[in-house]
């Protein structure tokens, strides 16, 4: 894990969040169906990312949150300081019998610019970095393979190098209730998702 100097202390108890998904009514919290797997993805502001994945067939439920840093149970305001080390991310709970990890990764790569480092468009800061946090070795292998394949496509298109972090998930912290399914509650809200126009090969 990357260590962030001066990381905020955080807290011992979770912050308040929602219990159920505002769109499909399913629980945001485990236990999830036994057949489901979990992957955590960061592509910039989590509002549009969550919308992108809850619309994906085979995804059981999604939740906005913070991961990849050090501060326990951070708030949105703390994460935005850059002193928690966390990225804005979305927990994607999916049924691999319905949607493959390759399909989810293709959606991930094609819907943001993974070459921008600590930013996504006009959103600047380490909380907006591109990140894949896995819960299974097979997911990590698939992510690394898809990154290599997408890099080849990006390079052929004259684009830069991928800066996406790929590593096992240590801890996911749920974001505040008002962030959960934000664009369902605020249809005219901000969505910063913007791909490169480059297609990602799939296995």
mmCIF file with all atom_site columns, C-alpha atoms in Angstrom, residues 1-202:
data_model
loop_
_atom_site.group_PDB
_atom_site.id
_atom_site.type_symbol
_atom_site.label_atom_id
_atom_site.label_alt_id
_atom_site.label_comp_id
_atom_site.label_asym_id
_atom_site.label_entity_id
_atom_site.label_seq_id
_atom_site.pdbx_PDB_ins_code
_atom_site.Cartn_x
_atom_site.Cartn_y
_atom_site.Cartn_z
_atom_site.occupancy
_atom_site.B_iso_or_equiv
_atom_site.pdbx_formal_charge
_atom_site.auth_seq_id
_atom_site.auth_comp_id
_atom_site.auth_asym_id
_atom_site.auth_atom_id
_atom_site.pdbx_PDB_model_num
ATOM 1   C CA . UNK A 1 1   ? 0.000   0.000   0.000   1.00 0.00 ? 1   UNK A CA 1
ATOM 2   C CA . UNK A 1 2   ? 1.143   3.550   -0.707  1.00 0.00 ? 2   UNK A CA 1
ATOM 3   C CA . UNK A 1 3   ? 1.798   5.406   2.549   1.00 0.00 ? 3   UNK A CA 1
ATOM 4   C CA . UNK A 1 4   ? 0.514   8.963   2.775   1.00 0.00 ? 4   UNK A CA 1
ATOM 5   C CA . UNK A 1 5   ? 2.460   11.273  5.079   1.00 0.00 ? 5   UNK A CA 1
ATOM 6   C CA . UNK A 1 6   ? 0.282   13.119  7.544   1.00 0.00 ? 6   UNK A CA 1
ATOM 7   C CA . UNK A 1 7   ? -2.714  10.832  7.038   1.00 0.00 ? 7   UNK A CA 1
ATOM 8   C CA . UNK A 1 8   ? -5.782  11.904  8.983   1.00 0.00 ? 8   UNK A CA 1
ATOM 9   C CA . UNK A 1 9   ? -6.662  9.886   12.088  1.00 0.00 ? 9   UNK A CA 1
ATOM 10  C CA . UNK A 1 10  ? -10.226 9.016   11.120  1.00 0.00 ? 10  UNK A CA 1
ATOM 11  C CA . UNK A 1 11  ? -12.423 7.204   13.625  1.00 0.00 ? 11  UNK A CA 1
ATOM 12  C CA . UNK A 1 12  ? -13.114 3.792   15.133  1.00 0.00 ? 12  UNK A CA 1
ATOM 13  C CA . UNK A 1 13  ? -16.760 3.545   14.113  1.00 0.00 ? 13  UNK A CA 1
ATOM 14  C CA . UNK A 1 14  ? -18.411 3.691   10.674  1.00 0.00 ? 14  UNK A CA 1
ATOM 15  C CA . UNK A 1 15  ? -19.983 6.922   9.483   1.00 0.00 ? 15  UNK A CA 1
ATOM 16  C CA . UNK A 1 16  ? -23.719 7.001   8.805   1.00 0.00 ? 16  UNK A CA 1
ATOM 17  C CA . UNK A 1 17  ? -24.776 5.657   5.412   1.00 0.00 ? 17  UNK A CA 1
ATOM 18  C CA . UNK A 1 18  ? -27.755 4.081   3.638   1.00 0.00 ? 18  UNK A CA 1
ATOM 19  C CA . UNK A 1 19  ? -28.918 0.531   4.255   1.00 0.00 ? 19  UNK A CA 1
ATOM 20  C CA . UNK A 1 20  ? -30.581 -0.204  0.916   1.00 0.00 ? 20  UNK A CA 1
ATOM 21  C CA . UNK A 1 21  ? -29.964 0.610   -2.741  1.00 0.00 ? 21  UNK A CA 1
ATOM 22  C CA . UNK A 1 22  ? -32.248 3.456   -3.852  1.00 0.00 ? 22  UNK A CA 1
ATOM 23  C CA . UNK A 1 23  ? -32.809 1.863   -7.275  1.00 0.00 ? 23  UNK A CA 1
ATOM 24  C CA . UNK A 1 24  ? -33.171 -1.885  -6.718  1.00 0.00 ? 24  UNK A CA 1
ATOM 25  C CA . UNK A 1 25  ? -33.959 -1.986  -3.000  1.00 0.00 ? 25  UNK A CA 1
ATOM 26  C CA . UNK A 1 26  ? -31.266 -4.540  -2.200  1.00 0.00 ? 26  UNK A CA 1
ATOM 27  C CA . UNK A 1 27  ? -29.064 -4.330  0.864   1.00 0.00 ? 27  UNK A CA 1
ATOM 28  C CA . UNK A 1 28  ? -25.833 -2.361  0.432   1.00 0.00 ? 28  UNK A CA 1
ATOM 29  C CA . UNK A 1 29  ? -24.220 -4.515  3.097   1.00 0.00 ? 29  UNK A CA 1
ATOM 30  C CA . UNK A 1 30  ? -23.231 -8.177  3.252   1.00 0.00 ? 30  UNK A CA 1
ATOM 31  C CA . UNK A 1 31  ? -24.101 -10.946 3.336   1.00 0.00 ? 31  UNK A CA 1
ATOM 32  C CA . UNK A 1 32  ? -24.631 -11.017 -0.408  1.00 0.00 ? 32  UNK A CA 1
ATOM 33  C CA . UNK A 1 33  ? -25.815 -14.060 -2.393  1.00 0.00 ? 33  UNK A CA 1
ATOM 34  C CA . UNK A 1 34  ? -23.249 -16.843 -2.234  1.00 0.00 ? 34  UNK A CA 1
ATOM 35  C CA . UNK A 1 35  ? -22.787 -16.876 -6.005  1.00 0.00 ? 35  UNK A CA 1
ATOM 36  C CA . UNK A 1 36  ? -21.767 -13.204 -6.092  1.00 0.00 ? 36  UNK A CA 1
ATOM 37  C CA . UNK A 1 37  ? -18.259 -11.795 -6.159  1.00 0.00 ? 37  UNK A CA 1
ATOM 38  C CA . UNK A 1 38  ? -17.039 -8.292  -5.247  1.00 0.00 ? 38  UNK A CA 1
ATOM 39  C CA . UNK A 1 39  ? -14.649 -5.927  -6.981  1.00 0.00 ? 39  UNK A CA 1
ATOM 40  C CA . UNK A 1 40  ? -13.993 -2.271  -6.087  1.00 0.00 ? 40  UNK A CA 1
ATOM 41  C CA . UNK A 1 41  ? -13.365 0.265   -8.856  1.00 0.00 ? 41  UNK A CA 1
ATOM 42  C CA . UNK A 1 42  ? -12.293 3.912   -8.899  1.00 0.00 ? 42  UNK A CA 1
ATOM 43  C CA . UNK A 1 43  ? -12.659 6.013   -12.058 1.00 0.00 ? 43  UNK A CA 1
ATOM 44  C CA . UNK A 1 44  ? -12.929 9.566   -10.711 1.00 0.00 ? 44  UNK A CA 1
ATOM 45  C CA . UNK A 1 45  ? -16.064 10.974  -9.053  1.00 0.00 ? 45  UNK A CA 1
ATOM 46  C CA . UNK A 1 46  ? -18.037 7.989   -7.797  1.00 0.00 ? 46  UNK A CA 1
ATOM 47  C CA . UNK A 1 47  ? -21.508 9.300   -8.698  1.00 0.00 ? 47  UNK A CA 1
ATOM 48  C CA . UNK A 1 48  ? -21.319 8.489   -12.407 1.00 0.00 ? 48  UNK A CA 1
ATOM 49  C CA . UNK A 1 49  ? -19.288 5.343   -11.826 1.00 0.00 ? 49  UNK A CA 1
ATOM 50  C CA . UNK A 1 50  ? -21.959 3.862   -9.603  1.00 0.00 ? 50  UNK A CA 1
ATOM 51  C CA . UNK A 1 51  ? -24.679 4.644   -12.162 1.00 0.00 ? 51  UNK A CA 1
ATOM 52  C CA . UNK A 1 52  ? -22.595 3.017   -14.895 1.00 0.00 ? 52  UNK A CA 1
ATOM 53  C CA . UNK A 1 53  ? -22.296 -0.255  -12.990 1.00 0.00 ? 53  UNK A CA 1
ATOM 54  C CA . UNK A 1 54  ? -25.726 -0.568  -11.391 1.00 0.00 ? 54  UNK A CA 1
ATOM 55  C CA . UNK A 1 55  ? -27.119 -0.496  -14.946 1.00 0.00 ? 55  UNK A CA 1
ATOM 56  C CA . UNK A 1 56  ? -24.877 -3.396  -15.973 1.00 0.00 ? 56  UNK A CA 1
ATOM 57  C CA . UNK A 1 57  ? -26.788 -6.707  -16.313 1.00 0.00 ? 57  UNK A CA 1
ATOM 58  C CA . UNK A 1 58  ? -25.479 -9.209  -13.803 1.00 0.00 ? 58  UNK A CA 1
ATOM 59  C CA . UNK A 1 59  ? -24.579 -6.620  -11.164 1.00 0.00 ? 59  UNK A CA 1
ATOM 60  C CA . UNK A 1 60  ? -26.478 -7.423  -7.955  1.00 0.00 ? 60  UNK A CA 1
ATOM 61  C CA . UNK A 1 61  ? -25.840 -4.164  -6.079  1.00 0.00 ? 61  UNK A CA 1
ATOM 62  C CA . UNK A 1 62  ? -23.435 -1.217  -5.989  1.00 0.00 ? 62  UNK A CA 1
ATOM 63  C CA . UNK A 1 63  ? -22.284 1.160   -3.255  1.00 0.00 ? 63  UNK A CA 1
ATOM 64  C CA . UNK A 1 64  ? -20.215 4.341   -3.236  1.00 0.00 ? 64  UNK A CA 1
ATOM 65  C CA . UNK A 1 65  ? -17.311 4.526   -0.837  1.00 0.00 ? 65  UNK A CA 1
ATOM 66  C CA . UNK A 1 66  ? -13.666 5.157   -0.085  1.00 0.00 ? 66  UNK A CA 1
ATOM 67  C CA . UNK A 1 67  ? -10.742 2.724   -0.363  1.00 0.00 ? 67  UNK A CA 1
ATOM 68  C CA . UNK A 1 68  ? -7.050  2.449   -1.144  1.00 0.00 ? 68  UNK A CA 1
ATOM 69  C CA . UNK A 1 69  ? -5.755  4.650   1.668   1.00 0.00 ? 69  UNK A CA 1
ATOM 70  C CA . UNK A 1 70  ? -5.032  4.649   5.372   1.00 0.00 ? 70  UNK A CA 1
ATOM 71  C CA . UNK A 1 71  ? -7.615  6.664   7.306   1.00 0.00 ? 71  UNK A CA 1
ATOM 72  C CA . UNK A 1 72  ? -10.273 4.439   8.939   1.00 0.00 ? 72  UNK A CA 1
ATOM 73  C CA . UNK A 1 73  ? -13.918 5.342   8.311   1.00 0.00 ? 73  UNK A CA 1
ATOM 74  C CA . UNK A 1 74  ? -13.212 8.627   6.509   1.00 0.00 ? 74  UNK A CA 1
ATOM 75  C CA . UNK A 1 75  ? -15.772 11.273  5.660   1.00 0.00 ? 75  UNK A CA 1
ATOM 76  C CA . UNK A 1 76  ? -16.190 12.786  2.203   1.00 0.00 ? 76  UNK A CA 1
ATOM 77  C CA . UNK A 1 77  ? -14.661 16.054  3.399   1.00 0.00 ? 77  UNK A CA 1
ATOM 78  C CA . UNK A 1 78  ? -11.647 14.235  4.815   1.00 0.00 ? 78  UNK A CA 1
ATOM 79  C CA . UNK A 1 79  ? -11.142 12.221  1.634   1.00 0.00 ? 79  UNK A CA 1
ATOM 80  C CA . UNK A 1 80  ? -11.253 15.415  -0.435  1.00 0.00 ? 80  UNK A CA 1
ATOM 81  C CA . UNK A 1 81  ? -8.273  16.824  1.485   1.00 0.00 ? 81  UNK A CA 1
ATOM 82  C CA . UNK A 1 82  ? -6.060  14.130  -0.048  1.00 0.00 ? 82  UNK A CA 1
ATOM 83  C CA . UNK A 1 83  ? -4.848  13.264  3.455   1.00 0.00 ? 83  UNK A CA 1
ATOM 84  C CA . UNK A 1 84  ? -6.668  9.950   3.847   1.00 0.00 ? 84  UNK A CA 1
ATOM 85  C CA . UNK A 1 85  ? -4.983  8.283   0.867   1.00 0.00 ? 85  UNK A CA 1
ATOM 86  C CA . UNK A 1 86  ? -8.345  6.964   -0.285  1.00 0.00 ? 86  UNK A CA 1
ATOM 87  C CA . UNK A 1 87  ? -9.893  7.140   -3.733  1.00 0.00 ? 87  UNK A CA 1
ATOM 88  C CA . UNK A 1 88  ? -13.574 7.601   -4.442  1.00 0.00 ? 88  UNK A CA 1
ATOM 89  C CA . UNK A 1 89  ? -14.641 4.100   -5.425  1.00 0.00 ? 89  UNK A CA 1
ATOM 90  C CA . UNK A 1 90  ? -17.647 1.889   -6.102  1.00 0.00 ? 90  UNK A CA 1
ATOM 91  C CA . UNK A 1 91  ? -18.171 -1.567  -4.661  1.00 0.00 ? 91  UNK A CA 1
ATOM 92  C CA . UNK A 1 92  ? -19.563 -3.751  -7.452  1.00 0.00 ? 92  UNK A CA 1
ATOM 93  C CA . UNK A 1 93  ? -21.271 -6.952  -6.309  1.00 0.00 ? 93  UNK A CA 1
ATOM 94  C CA . UNK A 1 94  ? -21.873 -9.143  -9.344  1.00 0.00 ? 94  UNK A CA 1
ATOM 95  C CA . UNK A 1 95  ? -22.880 -12.635 -10.419 1.00 0.00 ? 95  UNK A CA 1
ATOM 96  C CA . UNK A 1 96  ? -20.025 -14.053 -12.534 1.00 0.00 ? 96  UNK A CA 1
ATOM 97  C CA . UNK A 1 97  ? -22.455 -16.520 -14.115 1.00 0.00 ? 97  UNK A CA 1
ATOM 98  C CA . UNK A 1 98  ? -24.262 -13.558 -15.679 1.00 0.00 ? 98  UNK A CA 1
ATOM 99  C CA . UNK A 1 99  ? -21.530 -10.954 -16.237 1.00 0.00 ? 99  UNK A CA 1
ATOM 100 C CA . UNK A 1 100 ? -17.848 -11.847 -16.596 1.00 0.00 ? 100 UNK A CA 1
ATOM 101 C CA . UNK A 1 101 ? -14.986 -10.010 -14.950 1.00 0.00 ? 101 UNK A CA 1
ATOM 102 C CA . UNK A 1 102 ? -13.686 -9.278  -18.468 1.00 0.00 ? 102 UNK A CA 1
ATOM 103 C CA . UNK A 1 103 ? -16.918 -7.455  -19.311 1.00 0.00 ? 103 UNK A CA 1
ATOM 104 C CA . UNK A 1 104 ? -16.752 -5.396  -16.122 1.00 0.00 ? 104 UNK A CA 1
ATOM 105 C CA . UNK A 1 105 ? -13.118 -4.512  -16.792 1.00 0.00 ? 105 UNK A CA 1
ATOM 106 C CA . UNK A 1 106 ? -13.903 -3.534  -20.382 1.00 0.00 ? 106 UNK A CA 1
ATOM 107 C CA . UNK A 1 107 ? -16.576 -1.180  -19.006 1.00 0.00 ? 107 UNK A CA 1
ATOM 108 C CA . UNK A 1 108 ? -14.030 0.187   -16.538 1.00 0.00 ? 108 UNK A CA 1
ATOM 109 C CA . UNK A 1 109 ? -11.288 0.892   -19.082 1.00 0.00 ? 109 UNK A CA 1
ATOM 110 C CA . UNK A 1 110 ? -13.504 2.365   -21.784 1.00 0.00 ? 110 UNK A CA 1
ATOM 111 C CA . UNK A 1 111 ? -15.410 4.822   -19.606 1.00 0.00 ? 111 UNK A CA 1
ATOM 112 C CA . UNK A 1 112 ? -12.611 6.926   -18.127 1.00 0.00 ? 112 UNK A CA 1
ATOM 113 C CA . UNK A 1 113 ? -9.058  7.968   -18.932 1.00 0.00 ? 113 UNK A CA 1
ATOM 114 C CA . UNK A 1 114 ? -6.693  5.760   -16.928 1.00 0.00 ? 114 UNK A CA 1
ATOM 115 C CA . UNK A 1 115 ? -3.593  7.706   -18.001 1.00 0.00 ? 115 UNK A CA 1
ATOM 116 C CA . UNK A 1 116 ? -4.168  10.889  -15.993 1.00 0.00 ? 116 UNK A CA 1
ATOM 117 C CA . UNK A 1 117 ? -2.658  10.038  -12.602 1.00 0.00 ? 117 UNK A CA 1
ATOM 118 C CA . UNK A 1 118 ? -4.262  11.929  -9.738  1.00 0.00 ? 118 UNK A CA 1
ATOM 119 C CA . UNK A 1 119 ? -7.098  13.413  -11.730 1.00 0.00 ? 119 UNK A CA 1
ATOM 120 C CA . UNK A 1 120 ? -9.996  12.667  -14.029 1.00 0.00 ? 120 UNK A CA 1
ATOM 121 C CA . UNK A 1 121 ? -10.706 15.552  -16.367 1.00 0.00 ? 121 UNK A CA 1
ATOM 122 C CA . UNK A 1 122 ? -11.277 18.702  -14.331 1.00 0.00 ? 122 UNK A CA 1
ATOM 123 C CA . UNK A 1 123 ? -11.464 16.709  -11.089 1.00 0.00 ? 123 UNK A CA 1
ATOM 124 C CA . UNK A 1 124 ? -7.985  16.949  -9.595  1.00 0.00 ? 124 UNK A CA 1
ATOM 125 C CA . UNK A 1 125 ? -6.655  15.139  -6.530  1.00 0.00 ? 125 UNK A CA 1
ATOM 126 C CA . UNK A 1 126 ? -5.539  11.693  -5.408  1.00 0.00 ? 126 UNK A CA 1
ATOM 127 C CA . UNK A 1 127 ? -9.146  10.817  -4.549  1.00 0.00 ? 127 UNK A CA 1
ATOM 128 C CA . UNK A 1 128 ? -9.922  10.832  -8.282  1.00 0.00 ? 128 UNK A CA 1
ATOM 129 C CA . UNK A 1 129 ? -7.191  8.404   -9.322  1.00 0.00 ? 129 UNK A CA 1
ATOM 130 C CA . UNK A 1 130 ? -7.860  5.262   -11.327 1.00 0.00 ? 130 UNK A CA 1
ATOM 131 C CA . UNK A 1 131 ? -7.795  2.136   -9.195  1.00 0.00 ? 131 UNK A CA 1
ATOM 132 C CA . UNK A 1 132 ? -8.860  -1.530  -9.247  1.00 0.00 ? 132 UNK A CA 1
ATOM 133 C CA . UNK A 1 133 ? -9.092  -3.292  -5.885  1.00 0.00 ? 133 UNK A CA 1
ATOM 134 C CA . UNK A 1 134 ? -9.625  -7.033  -6.139  1.00 0.00 ? 134 UNK A CA 1
ATOM 135 C CA . UNK A 1 135 ? -10.970 -9.663  -3.761  1.00 0.00 ? 135 UNK A CA 1
ATOM 136 C CA . UNK A 1 136 ? -9.792  -12.745 -5.697  1.00 0.00 ? 136 UNK A CA 1
ATOM 137 C CA . UNK A 1 137 ? -6.519  -13.655 -7.362  1.00 0.00 ? 137 UNK A CA 1
ATOM 138 C CA . UNK A 1 138 ? -8.385  -14.429 -10.588 1.00 0.00 ? 138 UNK A CA 1
ATOM 139 C CA . UNK A 1 139 ? -9.712  -10.847 -10.631 1.00 0.00 ? 139 UNK A CA 1
ATOM 140 C CA . UNK A 1 140 ? -6.210  -9.444  -10.149 1.00 0.00 ? 140 UNK A CA 1
ATOM 141 C CA . UNK A 1 141 ? -4.877  -11.627 -12.960 1.00 0.00 ? 141 UNK A CA 1
ATOM 142 C CA . UNK A 1 142 ? -7.709  -10.530 -15.253 1.00 0.00 ? 142 UNK A CA 1
ATOM 143 C CA . UNK A 1 143 ? -7.154  -6.866  -14.352 1.00 0.00 ? 143 UNK A CA 1
ATOM 144 C CA . UNK A 1 144 ? -3.434  -7.033  -15.088 1.00 0.00 ? 144 UNK A CA 1
ATOM 145 C CA . UNK A 1 145 ? -4.039  -8.842  -18.385 1.00 0.00 ? 145 UNK A CA 1
ATOM 146 C CA . UNK A 1 146 ? -6.710  -6.371  -19.466 1.00 0.00 ? 146 UNK A CA 1
ATOM 147 C CA . UNK A 1 147 ? -4.476  -3.438  -18.493 1.00 0.00 ? 147 UNK A CA 1
ATOM 148 C CA . UNK A 1 148 ? -1.715  -4.780  -20.727 1.00 0.00 ? 148 UNK A CA 1
ATOM 149 C CA . UNK A 1 149 ? -4.153  -5.297  -23.603 1.00 0.00 ? 149 UNK A CA 1
ATOM 150 C CA . UNK A 1 150 ? -5.682  -1.845  -23.198 1.00 0.00 ? 150 UNK A CA 1
ATOM 151 C CA . UNK A 1 151 ? -2.234  -0.254  -22.964 1.00 0.00 ? 151 UNK A CA 1
ATOM 152 C CA . UNK A 1 152 ? -1.393  -1.724  -26.348 1.00 0.00 ? 152 UNK A CA 1
ATOM 153 C CA . UNK A 1 153 ? -4.559  -0.177  -27.781 1.00 0.00 ? 153 UNK A CA 1
ATOM 154 C CA . UNK A 1 154 ? -3.861  3.175   -26.107 1.00 0.00 ? 154 UNK A CA 1
ATOM 155 C CA . UNK A 1 155 ? -0.275  3.222   -27.390 1.00 0.00 ? 155 UNK A CA 1
ATOM 156 C CA . UNK A 1 156 ? -1.453  2.435   -30.915 1.00 0.00 ? 156 UNK A CA 1
ATOM 157 C CA . UNK A 1 157 ? -3.801  5.413   -30.621 1.00 0.00 ? 157 UNK A CA 1
ATOM 158 C CA . UNK A 1 158 ? -0.993  7.706   -29.466 1.00 0.00 ? 158 UNK A CA 1
ATOM 159 C CA . UNK A 1 159 ? -2.200  7.897   -25.873 1.00 0.00 ? 159 UNK A CA 1
ATOM 160 C CA . UNK A 1 160 ? -0.104  7.812   -22.692 1.00 0.00 ? 160 UNK A CA 1
ATOM 161 C CA . UNK A 1 161 ? 0.732   5.156   -20.124 1.00 0.00 ? 161 UNK A CA 1
ATOM 162 C CA . UNK A 1 162 ? -1.844  3.672   -17.770 1.00 0.00 ? 162 UNK A CA 1
ATOM 163 C CA . UNK A 1 163 ? -1.457  4.880   -14.171 1.00 0.00 ? 163 UNK A CA 1
ATOM 164 C CA . UNK A 1 164 ? -4.187  2.656   -12.694 1.00 0.00 ? 164 UNK A CA 1
ATOM 165 C CA . UNK A 1 165 ? -3.353  0.956   -9.387  1.00 0.00 ? 165 UNK A CA 1
ATOM 166 C CA . UNK A 1 166 ? -4.193  -2.748  -9.317  1.00 0.00 ? 166 UNK A CA 1
ATOM 167 C CA . UNK A 1 167 ? -3.980  -4.502  -5.953  1.00 0.00 ? 167 UNK A CA 1
ATOM 168 C CA . UNK A 1 168 ? -5.989  -6.524  -3.453  1.00 0.00 ? 168 UNK A CA 1
ATOM 169 C CA . UNK A 1 169 ? -8.671  -4.709  -1.489  1.00 0.00 ? 169 UNK A CA 1
ATOM 170 C CA . UNK A 1 170 ? -7.674  -4.041  2.107   1.00 0.00 ? 170 UNK A CA 1
ATOM 171 C CA . UNK A 1 171 ? -10.804 -2.249  3.323   1.00 0.00 ? 171 UNK A CA 1
ATOM 172 C CA . UNK A 1 172 ? -13.872 -0.598  1.798   1.00 0.00 ? 172 UNK A CA 1
ATOM 173 C CA . UNK A 1 173 ? -15.569 2.220   3.699   1.00 0.00 ? 173 UNK A CA 1
ATOM 174 C CA . UNK A 1 174 ? -19.119 3.202   2.758   1.00 0.00 ? 174 UNK A CA 1
ATOM 175 C CA . UNK A 1 175 ? -19.698 6.819   1.762   1.00 0.00 ? 175 UNK A CA 1
ATOM 176 C CA . UNK A 1 176 ? -22.404 8.931   3.349   1.00 0.00 ? 176 UNK A CA 1
ATOM 177 C CA . UNK A 1 177 ? -26.020 8.155   2.541   1.00 0.00 ? 177 UNK A CA 1
ATOM 178 C CA . UNK A 1 178 ? -26.477 11.157  0.255   1.00 0.00 ? 178 UNK A CA 1
ATOM 179 C CA . UNK A 1 179 ? -23.698 9.864   -2.029  1.00 0.00 ? 179 UNK A CA 1
ATOM 180 C CA . UNK A 1 180 ? -25.328 6.452   -2.465  1.00 0.00 ? 180 UNK A CA 1
ATOM 181 C CA . UNK A 1 181 ? -27.040 6.225   -5.879  1.00 0.00 ? 181 UNK A CA 1
ATOM 182 C CA . UNK A 1 182 ? -26.652 9.996   -6.108  1.00 0.00 ? 182 UNK A CA 1
ATOM 183 C CA . UNK A 1 183 ? -27.637 10.306  -9.768  1.00 0.00 ? 183 UNK A CA 1
ATOM 184 C CA . UNK A 1 184 ? -30.853 8.355   -9.202  1.00 0.00 ? 184 UNK A CA 1
ATOM 185 C CA . UNK A 1 185 ? -31.799 10.873  -6.514  1.00 0.00 ? 185 UNK A CA 1
ATOM 186 C CA . UNK A 1 186 ? -30.443 13.837  -8.514  1.00 0.00 ? 186 UNK A CA 1
ATOM 187 C CA . UNK A 1 187 ? -30.921 13.037  -12.215 1.00 0.00 ? 187 UNK A CA 1
ATOM 188 C CA . UNK A 1 188 ? -29.409 16.344  -13.295 1.00 0.00 ? 188 UNK A CA 1
ATOM 189 C CA . UNK A 1 189 ? -26.349 15.924  -11.076 1.00 0.00 ? 189 UNK A CA 1
ATOM 190 C CA . UNK A 1 190 ? -22.725 16.074  -12.124 1.00 0.00 ? 190 UNK A CA 1
ATOM 191 C CA . UNK A 1 191 ? -21.224 13.123  -13.984 1.00 0.00 ? 191 UNK A CA 1
ATOM 192 C CA . UNK A 1 192 ? -17.588 13.454  -14.981 1.00 0.00 ? 192 UNK A CA 1
ATOM 193 C CA . UNK A 1 193 ? -17.207 10.141  -16.815 1.00 0.00 ? 193 UNK A CA 1
ATOM 194 C CA . UNK A 1 194 ? -15.457 10.490  -20.132 1.00 0.00 ? 194 UNK A CA 1
ATOM 195 C CA . UNK A 1 195 ? -13.602 7.766   -21.961 1.00 0.00 ? 195 UNK A CA 1
ATOM 196 C CA . UNK A 1 196 ? -10.690 8.029   -24.377 1.00 0.00 ? 196 UNK A CA 1
ATOM 197 C CA . UNK A 1 197 ? -12.605 6.639   -27.352 1.00 0.00 ? 197 UNK A CA 1
ATOM 198 C CA . UNK A 1 198 ? -10.188 3.707   -27.449 1.00 0.00 ? 198 UNK A CA 1
ATOM 199 C CA . UNK A 1 199 ? -11.732 0.225   -27.311 1.00 0.00 ? 199 UNK A CA 1
ATOM 200 C CA . UNK A 1 200 ? -10.496 -2.390  -24.900 1.00 0.00 ? 200 UNK A CA 1
ATOM 201 C CA . UNK A 1 201 ? -9.948  -5.922  -26.248 1.00 0.00 ? 201 UNK A CA 1
ATOM 202 C CA . UNK A 1 202 ? -11.635 -8.662  -24.226 1.00 0.00 ? 202 UNK A CA 1
#
